[in-house]
mmCIF file of N, CA and C in Angstrom:
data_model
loop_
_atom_site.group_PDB
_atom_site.id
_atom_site.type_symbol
_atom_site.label_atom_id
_atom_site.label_comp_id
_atom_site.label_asym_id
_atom_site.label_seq_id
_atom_site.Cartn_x
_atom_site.Cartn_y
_atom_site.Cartn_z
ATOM 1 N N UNK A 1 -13.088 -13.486 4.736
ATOM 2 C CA UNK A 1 -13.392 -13.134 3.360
ATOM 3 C C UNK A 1 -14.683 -13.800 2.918
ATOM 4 N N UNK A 2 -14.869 -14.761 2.954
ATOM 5 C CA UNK A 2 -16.237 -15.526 2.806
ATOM 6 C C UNK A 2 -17.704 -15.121 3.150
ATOM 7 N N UNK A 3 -17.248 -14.495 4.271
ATOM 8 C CA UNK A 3 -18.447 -14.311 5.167
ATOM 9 C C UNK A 3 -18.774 -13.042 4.677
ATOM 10 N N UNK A 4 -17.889 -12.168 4.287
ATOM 11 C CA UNK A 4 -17.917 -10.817 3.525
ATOM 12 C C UNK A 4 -18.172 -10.711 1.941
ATOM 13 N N UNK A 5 -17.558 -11.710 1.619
ATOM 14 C CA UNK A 5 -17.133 -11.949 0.033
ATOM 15 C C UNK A 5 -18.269 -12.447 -1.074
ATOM 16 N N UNK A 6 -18.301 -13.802 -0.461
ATOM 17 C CA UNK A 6 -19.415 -14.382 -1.321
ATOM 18 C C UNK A 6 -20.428 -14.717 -0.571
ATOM 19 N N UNK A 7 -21.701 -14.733 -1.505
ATOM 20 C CA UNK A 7 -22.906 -14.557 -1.830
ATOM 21 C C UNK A 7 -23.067 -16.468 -0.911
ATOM 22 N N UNK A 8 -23.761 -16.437 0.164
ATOM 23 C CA UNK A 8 -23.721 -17.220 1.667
ATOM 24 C C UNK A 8 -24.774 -17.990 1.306
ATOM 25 N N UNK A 9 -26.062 -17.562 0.288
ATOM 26 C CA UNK A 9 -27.223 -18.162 0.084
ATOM 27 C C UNK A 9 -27.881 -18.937 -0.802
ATOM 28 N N UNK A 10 -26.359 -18.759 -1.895
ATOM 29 C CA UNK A 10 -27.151 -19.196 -3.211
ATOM 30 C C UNK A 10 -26.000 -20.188 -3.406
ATOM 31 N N UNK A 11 -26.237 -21.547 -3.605
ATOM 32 C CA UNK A 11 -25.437 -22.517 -3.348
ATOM 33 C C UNK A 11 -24.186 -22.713 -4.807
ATOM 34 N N UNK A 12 -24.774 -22.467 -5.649
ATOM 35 C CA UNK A 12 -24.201 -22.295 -7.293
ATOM 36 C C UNK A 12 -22.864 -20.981 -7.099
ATOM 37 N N UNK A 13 -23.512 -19.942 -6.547
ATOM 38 C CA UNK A 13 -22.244 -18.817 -6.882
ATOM 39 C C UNK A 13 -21.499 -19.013 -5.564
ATOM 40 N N UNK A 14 -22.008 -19.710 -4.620
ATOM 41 C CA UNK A 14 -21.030 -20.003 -3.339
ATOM 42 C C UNK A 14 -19.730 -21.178 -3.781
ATOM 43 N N UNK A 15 -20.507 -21.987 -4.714
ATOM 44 C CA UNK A 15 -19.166 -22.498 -5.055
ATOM 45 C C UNK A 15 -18.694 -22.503 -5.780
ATOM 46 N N UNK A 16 -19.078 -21.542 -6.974
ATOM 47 C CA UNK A 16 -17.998 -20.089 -8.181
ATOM 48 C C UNK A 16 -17.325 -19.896 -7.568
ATOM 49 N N UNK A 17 -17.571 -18.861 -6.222
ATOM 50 C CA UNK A 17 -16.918 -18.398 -5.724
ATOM 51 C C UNK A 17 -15.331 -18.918 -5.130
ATOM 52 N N UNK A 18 -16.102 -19.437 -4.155
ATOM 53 C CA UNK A 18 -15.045 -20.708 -3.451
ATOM 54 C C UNK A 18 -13.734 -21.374 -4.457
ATOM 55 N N UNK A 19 -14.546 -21.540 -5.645
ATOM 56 C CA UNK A 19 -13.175 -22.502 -6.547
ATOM 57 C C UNK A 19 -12.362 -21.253 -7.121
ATOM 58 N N UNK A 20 -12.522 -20.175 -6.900
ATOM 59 C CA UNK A 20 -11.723 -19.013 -7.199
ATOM 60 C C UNK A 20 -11.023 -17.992 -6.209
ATOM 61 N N UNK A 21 -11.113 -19.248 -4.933
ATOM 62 C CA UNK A 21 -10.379 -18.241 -3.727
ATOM 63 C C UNK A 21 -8.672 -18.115 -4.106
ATOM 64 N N UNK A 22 -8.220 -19.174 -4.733
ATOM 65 C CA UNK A 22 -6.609 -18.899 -4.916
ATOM 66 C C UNK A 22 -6.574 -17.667 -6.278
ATOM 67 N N UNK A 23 -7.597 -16.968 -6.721
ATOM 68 C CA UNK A 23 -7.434 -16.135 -8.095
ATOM 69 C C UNK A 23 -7.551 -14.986 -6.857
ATOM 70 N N UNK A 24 -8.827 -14.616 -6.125
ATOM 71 C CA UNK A 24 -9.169 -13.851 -4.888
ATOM 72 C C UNK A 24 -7.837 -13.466 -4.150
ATOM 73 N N UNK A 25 -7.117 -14.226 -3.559
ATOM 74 C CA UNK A 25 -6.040 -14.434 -2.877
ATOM 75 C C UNK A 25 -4.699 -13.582 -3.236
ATOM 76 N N UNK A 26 -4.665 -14.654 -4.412
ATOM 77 C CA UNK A 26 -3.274 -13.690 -5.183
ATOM 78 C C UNK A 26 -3.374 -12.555 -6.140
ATOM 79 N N UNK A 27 -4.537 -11.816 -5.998
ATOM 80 C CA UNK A 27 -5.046 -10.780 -6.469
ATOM 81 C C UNK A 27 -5.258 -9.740 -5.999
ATOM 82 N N UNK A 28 -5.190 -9.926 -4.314
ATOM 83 C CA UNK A 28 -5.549 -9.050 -3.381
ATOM 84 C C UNK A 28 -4.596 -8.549 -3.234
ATOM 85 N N UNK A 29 -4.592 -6.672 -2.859
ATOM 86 C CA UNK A 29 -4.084 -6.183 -2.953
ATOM 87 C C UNK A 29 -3.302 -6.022 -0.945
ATOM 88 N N UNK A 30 -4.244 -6.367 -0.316
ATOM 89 C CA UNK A 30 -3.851 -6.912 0.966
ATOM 90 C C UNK A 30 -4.598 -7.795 1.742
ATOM 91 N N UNK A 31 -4.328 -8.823 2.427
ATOM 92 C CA UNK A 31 -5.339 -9.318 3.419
ATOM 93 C C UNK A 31 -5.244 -9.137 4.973
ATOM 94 N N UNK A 32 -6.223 -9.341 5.078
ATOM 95 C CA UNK A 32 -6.453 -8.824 7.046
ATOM 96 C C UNK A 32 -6.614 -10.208 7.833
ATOM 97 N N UNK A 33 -5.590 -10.622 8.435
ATOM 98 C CA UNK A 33 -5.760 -11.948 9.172
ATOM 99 C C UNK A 33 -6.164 -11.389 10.308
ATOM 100 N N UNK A 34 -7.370 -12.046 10.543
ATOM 101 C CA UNK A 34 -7.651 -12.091 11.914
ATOM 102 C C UNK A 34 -7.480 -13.626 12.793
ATOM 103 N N UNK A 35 -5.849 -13.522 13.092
ATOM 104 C CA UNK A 35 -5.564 -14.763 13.214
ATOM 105 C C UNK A 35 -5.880 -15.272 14.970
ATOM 106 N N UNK A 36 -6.055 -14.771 16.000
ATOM 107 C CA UNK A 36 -6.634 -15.219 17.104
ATOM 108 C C UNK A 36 -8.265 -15.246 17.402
ATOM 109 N N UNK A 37 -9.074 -15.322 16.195
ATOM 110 C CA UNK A 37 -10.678 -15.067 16.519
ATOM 111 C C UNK A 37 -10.876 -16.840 16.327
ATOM 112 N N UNK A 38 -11.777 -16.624 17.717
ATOM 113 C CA UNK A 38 -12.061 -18.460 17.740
ATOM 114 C C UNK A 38 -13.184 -18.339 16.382
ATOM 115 N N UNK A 39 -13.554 -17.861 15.850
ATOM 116 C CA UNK A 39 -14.962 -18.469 14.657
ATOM 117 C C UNK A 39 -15.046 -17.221 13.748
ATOM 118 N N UNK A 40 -16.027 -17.264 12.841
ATOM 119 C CA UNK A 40 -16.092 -15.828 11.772
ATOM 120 C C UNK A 40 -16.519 -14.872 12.160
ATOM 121 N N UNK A 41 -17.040 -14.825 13.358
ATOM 122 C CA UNK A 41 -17.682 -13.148 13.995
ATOM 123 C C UNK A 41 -16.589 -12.837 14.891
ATOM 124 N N UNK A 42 -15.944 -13.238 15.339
ATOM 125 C CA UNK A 42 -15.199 -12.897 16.467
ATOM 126 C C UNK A 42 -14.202 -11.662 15.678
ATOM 127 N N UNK A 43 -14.108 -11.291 14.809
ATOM 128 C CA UNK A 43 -13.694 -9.823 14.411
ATOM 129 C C UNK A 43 -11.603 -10.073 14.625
ATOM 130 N N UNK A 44 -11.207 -8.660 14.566
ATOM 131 C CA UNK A 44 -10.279 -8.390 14.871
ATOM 132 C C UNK A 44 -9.697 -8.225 16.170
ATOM 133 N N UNK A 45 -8.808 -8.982 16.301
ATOM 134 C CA UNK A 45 -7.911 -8.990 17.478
ATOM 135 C C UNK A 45 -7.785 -7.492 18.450
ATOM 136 N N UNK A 46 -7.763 -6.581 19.410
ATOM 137 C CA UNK A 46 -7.198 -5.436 19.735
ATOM 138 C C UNK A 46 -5.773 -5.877 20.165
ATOM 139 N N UNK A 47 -5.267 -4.696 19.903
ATOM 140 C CA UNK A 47 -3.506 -5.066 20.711
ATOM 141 C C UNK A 47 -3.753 -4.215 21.949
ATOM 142 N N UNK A 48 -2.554 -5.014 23.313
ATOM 143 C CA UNK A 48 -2.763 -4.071 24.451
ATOM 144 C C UNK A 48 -1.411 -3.048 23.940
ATOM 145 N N UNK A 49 -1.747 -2.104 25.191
ATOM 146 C CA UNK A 49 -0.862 -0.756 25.014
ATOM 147 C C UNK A 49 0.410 -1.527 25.700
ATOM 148 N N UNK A 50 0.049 -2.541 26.595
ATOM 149 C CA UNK A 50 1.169 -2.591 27.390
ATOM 150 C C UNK A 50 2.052 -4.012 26.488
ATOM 151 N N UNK A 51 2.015 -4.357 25.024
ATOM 152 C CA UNK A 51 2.108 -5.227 24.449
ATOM 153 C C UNK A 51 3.595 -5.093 23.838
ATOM 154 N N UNK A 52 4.042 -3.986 23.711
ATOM 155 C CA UNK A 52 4.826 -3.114 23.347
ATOM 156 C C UNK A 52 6.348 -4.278 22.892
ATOM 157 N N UNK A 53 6.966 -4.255 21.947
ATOM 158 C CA UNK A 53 7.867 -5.052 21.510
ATOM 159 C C UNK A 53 9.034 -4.262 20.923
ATOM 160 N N UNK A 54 10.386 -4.412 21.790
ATOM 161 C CA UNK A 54 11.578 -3.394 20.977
ATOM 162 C C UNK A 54 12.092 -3.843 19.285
ATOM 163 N N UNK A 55 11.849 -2.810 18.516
ATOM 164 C CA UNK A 55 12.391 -3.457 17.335
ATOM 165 C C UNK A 55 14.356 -3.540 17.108
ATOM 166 N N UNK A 56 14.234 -4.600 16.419
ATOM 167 C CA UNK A 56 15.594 -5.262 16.016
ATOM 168 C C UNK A 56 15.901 -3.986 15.105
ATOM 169 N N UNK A 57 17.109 -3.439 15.213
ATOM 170 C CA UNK A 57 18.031 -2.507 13.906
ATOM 171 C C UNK A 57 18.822 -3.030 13.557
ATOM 172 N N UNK A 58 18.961 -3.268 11.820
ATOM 173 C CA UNK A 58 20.084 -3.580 11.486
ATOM 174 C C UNK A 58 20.626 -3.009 10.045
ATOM 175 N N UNK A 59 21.376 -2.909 9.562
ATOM 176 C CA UNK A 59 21.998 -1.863 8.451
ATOM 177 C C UNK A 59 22.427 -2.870 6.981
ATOM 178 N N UNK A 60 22.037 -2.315 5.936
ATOM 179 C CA UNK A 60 22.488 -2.553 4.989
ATOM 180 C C UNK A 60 22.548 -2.227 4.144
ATOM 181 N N UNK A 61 23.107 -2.341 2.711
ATOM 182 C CA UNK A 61 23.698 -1.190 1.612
ATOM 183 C C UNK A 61 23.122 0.021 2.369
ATOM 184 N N UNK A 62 24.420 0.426 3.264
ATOM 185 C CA UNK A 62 24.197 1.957 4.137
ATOM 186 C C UNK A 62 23.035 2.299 4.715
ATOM 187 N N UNK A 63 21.813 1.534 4.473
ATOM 188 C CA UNK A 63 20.372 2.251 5.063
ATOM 189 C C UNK A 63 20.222 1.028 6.420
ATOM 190 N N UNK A 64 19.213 2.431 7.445
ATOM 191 C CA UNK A 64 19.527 1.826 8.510
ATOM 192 C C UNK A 64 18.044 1.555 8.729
ATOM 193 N N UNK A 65 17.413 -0.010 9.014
ATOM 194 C CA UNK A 65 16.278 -0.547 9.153
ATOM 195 C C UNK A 65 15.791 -1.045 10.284
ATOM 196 N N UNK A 66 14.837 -0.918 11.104
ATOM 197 C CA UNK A 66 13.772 -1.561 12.540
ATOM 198 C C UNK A 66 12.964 -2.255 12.051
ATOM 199 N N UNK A 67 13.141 -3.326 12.587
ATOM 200 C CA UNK A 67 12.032 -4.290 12.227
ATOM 201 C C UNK A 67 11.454 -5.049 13.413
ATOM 202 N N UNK A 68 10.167 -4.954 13.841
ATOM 203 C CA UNK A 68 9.863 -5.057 15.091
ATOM 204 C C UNK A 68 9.788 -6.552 14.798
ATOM 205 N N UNK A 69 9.747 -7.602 16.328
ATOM 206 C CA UNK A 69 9.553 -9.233 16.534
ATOM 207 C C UNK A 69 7.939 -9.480 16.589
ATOM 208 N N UNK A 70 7.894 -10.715 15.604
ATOM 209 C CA UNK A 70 6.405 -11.010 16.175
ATOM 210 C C UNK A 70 6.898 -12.662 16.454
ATOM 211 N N UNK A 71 5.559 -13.149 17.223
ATOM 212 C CA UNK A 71 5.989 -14.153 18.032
ATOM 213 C C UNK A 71 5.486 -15.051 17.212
ATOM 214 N N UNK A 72 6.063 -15.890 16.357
ATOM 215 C CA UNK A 72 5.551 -17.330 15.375
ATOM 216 C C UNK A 72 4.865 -18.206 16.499
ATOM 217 N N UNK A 73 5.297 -17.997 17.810
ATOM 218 C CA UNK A 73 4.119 -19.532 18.433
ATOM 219 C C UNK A 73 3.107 -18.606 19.048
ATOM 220 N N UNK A 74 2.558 -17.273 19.010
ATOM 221 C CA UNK A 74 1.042 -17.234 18.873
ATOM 222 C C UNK A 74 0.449 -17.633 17.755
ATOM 223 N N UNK A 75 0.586 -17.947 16.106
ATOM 224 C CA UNK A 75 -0.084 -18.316 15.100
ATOM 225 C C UNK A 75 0.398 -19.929 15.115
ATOM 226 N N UNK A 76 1.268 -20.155 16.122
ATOM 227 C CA UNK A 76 1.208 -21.584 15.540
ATOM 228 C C UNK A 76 0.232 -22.455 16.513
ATOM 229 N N UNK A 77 -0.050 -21.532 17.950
ATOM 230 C CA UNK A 77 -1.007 -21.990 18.342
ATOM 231 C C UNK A 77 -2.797 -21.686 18.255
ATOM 232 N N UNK A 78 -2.933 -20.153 17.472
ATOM 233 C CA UNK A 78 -3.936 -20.198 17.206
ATOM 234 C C UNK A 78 -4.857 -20.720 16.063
ATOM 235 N N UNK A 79 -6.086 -20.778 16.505
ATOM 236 C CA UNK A 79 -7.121 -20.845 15.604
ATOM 237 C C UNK A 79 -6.860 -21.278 14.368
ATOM 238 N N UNK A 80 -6.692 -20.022 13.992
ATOM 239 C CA UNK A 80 -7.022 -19.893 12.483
ATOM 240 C C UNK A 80 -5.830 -20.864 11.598
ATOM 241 N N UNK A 81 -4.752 -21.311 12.296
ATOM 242 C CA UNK A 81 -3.662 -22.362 11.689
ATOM 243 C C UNK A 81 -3.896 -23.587 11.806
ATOM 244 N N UNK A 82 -5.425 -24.142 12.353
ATOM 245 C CA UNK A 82 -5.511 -25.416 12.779
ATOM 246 C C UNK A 82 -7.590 -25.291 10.850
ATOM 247 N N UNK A 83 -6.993 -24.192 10.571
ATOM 248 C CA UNK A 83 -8.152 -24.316 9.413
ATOM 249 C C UNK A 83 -7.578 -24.860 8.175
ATOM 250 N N UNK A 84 -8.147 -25.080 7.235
ATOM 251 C CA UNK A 84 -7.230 -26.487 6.230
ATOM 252 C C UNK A 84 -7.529 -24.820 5.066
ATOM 253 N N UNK A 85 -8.573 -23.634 5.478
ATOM 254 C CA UNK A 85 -8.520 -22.773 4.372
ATOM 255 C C UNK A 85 -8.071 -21.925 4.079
ATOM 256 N N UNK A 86 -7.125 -21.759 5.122
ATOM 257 C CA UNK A 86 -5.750 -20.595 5.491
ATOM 258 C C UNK A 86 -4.875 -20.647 4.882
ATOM 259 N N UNK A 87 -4.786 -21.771 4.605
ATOM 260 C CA UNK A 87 -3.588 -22.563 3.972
ATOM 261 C C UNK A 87 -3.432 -21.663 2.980
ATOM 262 N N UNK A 88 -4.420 -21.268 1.953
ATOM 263 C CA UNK A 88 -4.596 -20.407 0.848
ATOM 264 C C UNK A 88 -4.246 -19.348 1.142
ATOM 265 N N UNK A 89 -5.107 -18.572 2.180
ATOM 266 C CA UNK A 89 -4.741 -17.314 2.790
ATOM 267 C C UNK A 89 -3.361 -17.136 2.927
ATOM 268 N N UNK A 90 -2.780 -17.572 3.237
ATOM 269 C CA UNK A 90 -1.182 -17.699 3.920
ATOM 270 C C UNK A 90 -0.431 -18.024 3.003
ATOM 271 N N UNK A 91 -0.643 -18.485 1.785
ATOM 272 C CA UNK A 91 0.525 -19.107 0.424
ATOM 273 C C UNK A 91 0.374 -18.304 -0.103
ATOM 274 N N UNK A 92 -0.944 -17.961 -0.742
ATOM 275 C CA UNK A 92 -1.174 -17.158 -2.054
ATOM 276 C C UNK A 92 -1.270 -15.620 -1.394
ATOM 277 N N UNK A 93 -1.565 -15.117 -0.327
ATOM 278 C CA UNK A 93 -2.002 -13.544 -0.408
ATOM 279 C C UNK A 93 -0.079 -12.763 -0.512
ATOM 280 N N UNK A 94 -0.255 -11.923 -1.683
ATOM 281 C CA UNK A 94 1.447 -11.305 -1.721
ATOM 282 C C UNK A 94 1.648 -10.317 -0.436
ATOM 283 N N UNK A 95 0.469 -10.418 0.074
ATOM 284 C CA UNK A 95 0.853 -9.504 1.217
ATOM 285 C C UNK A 95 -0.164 -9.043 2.523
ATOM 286 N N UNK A 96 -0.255 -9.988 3.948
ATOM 287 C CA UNK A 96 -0.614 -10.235 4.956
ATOM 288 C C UNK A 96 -0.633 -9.154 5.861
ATOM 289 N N UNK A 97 -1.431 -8.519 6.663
ATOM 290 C CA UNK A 97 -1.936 -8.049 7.829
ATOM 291 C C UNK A 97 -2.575 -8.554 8.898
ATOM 292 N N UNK A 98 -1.646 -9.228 10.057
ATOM 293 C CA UNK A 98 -2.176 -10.350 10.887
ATOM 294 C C UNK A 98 -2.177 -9.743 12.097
ATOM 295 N N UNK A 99 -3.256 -9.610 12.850
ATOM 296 C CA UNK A 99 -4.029 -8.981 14.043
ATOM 297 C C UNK A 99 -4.126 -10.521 15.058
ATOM 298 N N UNK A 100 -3.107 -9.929 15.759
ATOM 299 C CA UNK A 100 -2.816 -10.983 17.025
ATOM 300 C C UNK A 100 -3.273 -10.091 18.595
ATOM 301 N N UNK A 101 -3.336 -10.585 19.457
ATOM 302 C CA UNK A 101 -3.914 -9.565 20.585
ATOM 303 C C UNK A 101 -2.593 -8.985 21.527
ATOM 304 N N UNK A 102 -1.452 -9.422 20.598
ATOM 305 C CA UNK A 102 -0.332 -8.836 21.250
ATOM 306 C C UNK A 102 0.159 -7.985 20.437
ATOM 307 N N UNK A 103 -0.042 -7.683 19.052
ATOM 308 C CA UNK A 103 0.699 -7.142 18.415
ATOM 309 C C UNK A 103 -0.003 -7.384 16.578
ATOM 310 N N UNK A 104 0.457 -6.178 15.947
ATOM 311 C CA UNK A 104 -0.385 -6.426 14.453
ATOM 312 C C UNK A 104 1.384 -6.455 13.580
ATOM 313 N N UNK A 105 1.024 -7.511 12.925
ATOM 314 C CA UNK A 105 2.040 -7.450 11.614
ATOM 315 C C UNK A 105 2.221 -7.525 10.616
ATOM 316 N N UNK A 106 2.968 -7.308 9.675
ATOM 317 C CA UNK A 106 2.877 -7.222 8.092
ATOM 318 C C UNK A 106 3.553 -7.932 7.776
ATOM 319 N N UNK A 107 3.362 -9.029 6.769
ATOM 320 C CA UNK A 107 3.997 -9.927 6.041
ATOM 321 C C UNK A 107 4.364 -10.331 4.570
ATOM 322 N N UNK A 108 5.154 -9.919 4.165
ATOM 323 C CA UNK A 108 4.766 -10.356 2.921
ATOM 324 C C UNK A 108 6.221 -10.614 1.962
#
């Protein structure tokens, strides 16, 4: 978001900006984790074809729901969980899109 978001050059609205990432955050209508990129260019994760994960079914008030597994120790070992500014990303956004190279998931 930064690297996209705010203004990189001008030191005054970089840190407007910045002190208004938790307003940014919980305002957004979705965010895109790109949670296995070692640095800010490294982009979005691809998933392989052969990555493939059976989803869990389970039933309640009568409707019948799949909910596929994602693996909590790829984000607990990548990158982007060892940043102190995620922290934000990850509390405040009401609703996550996290691009892992095994698999993309929705959180929220």
């Amino acid at each position: 978001v930064d690297a996209l978001c705010i203004v990189q050059d001008d030191g005054d609205e970089k840190h407007h900006q910045i002190s208004r990432m938790d307003q940014i955050y919980s305002s957004a209508y979705i965010t895109l984790v790109a949670a296995e990129g070692e640095c800010a260019g490294s982009g979005l994760s691809r998933v392989s074809l052969g990555s493939k994960s059976e989803p869990r079914t389970f039933t309640a008030d009568g409707m019948t729901y799949e909910i596929g597994e994602y693996n909590k120790d790829i984000l607990k070992r990548s990158k982007w969980m060892t940043r102190g500014w995620t922290f934000q990303e990850l509390v405040l956004s009401l609703r996550s899109l996290f691009f892992t190279r095994t698999q993309v998931f929705f959180y929220c």
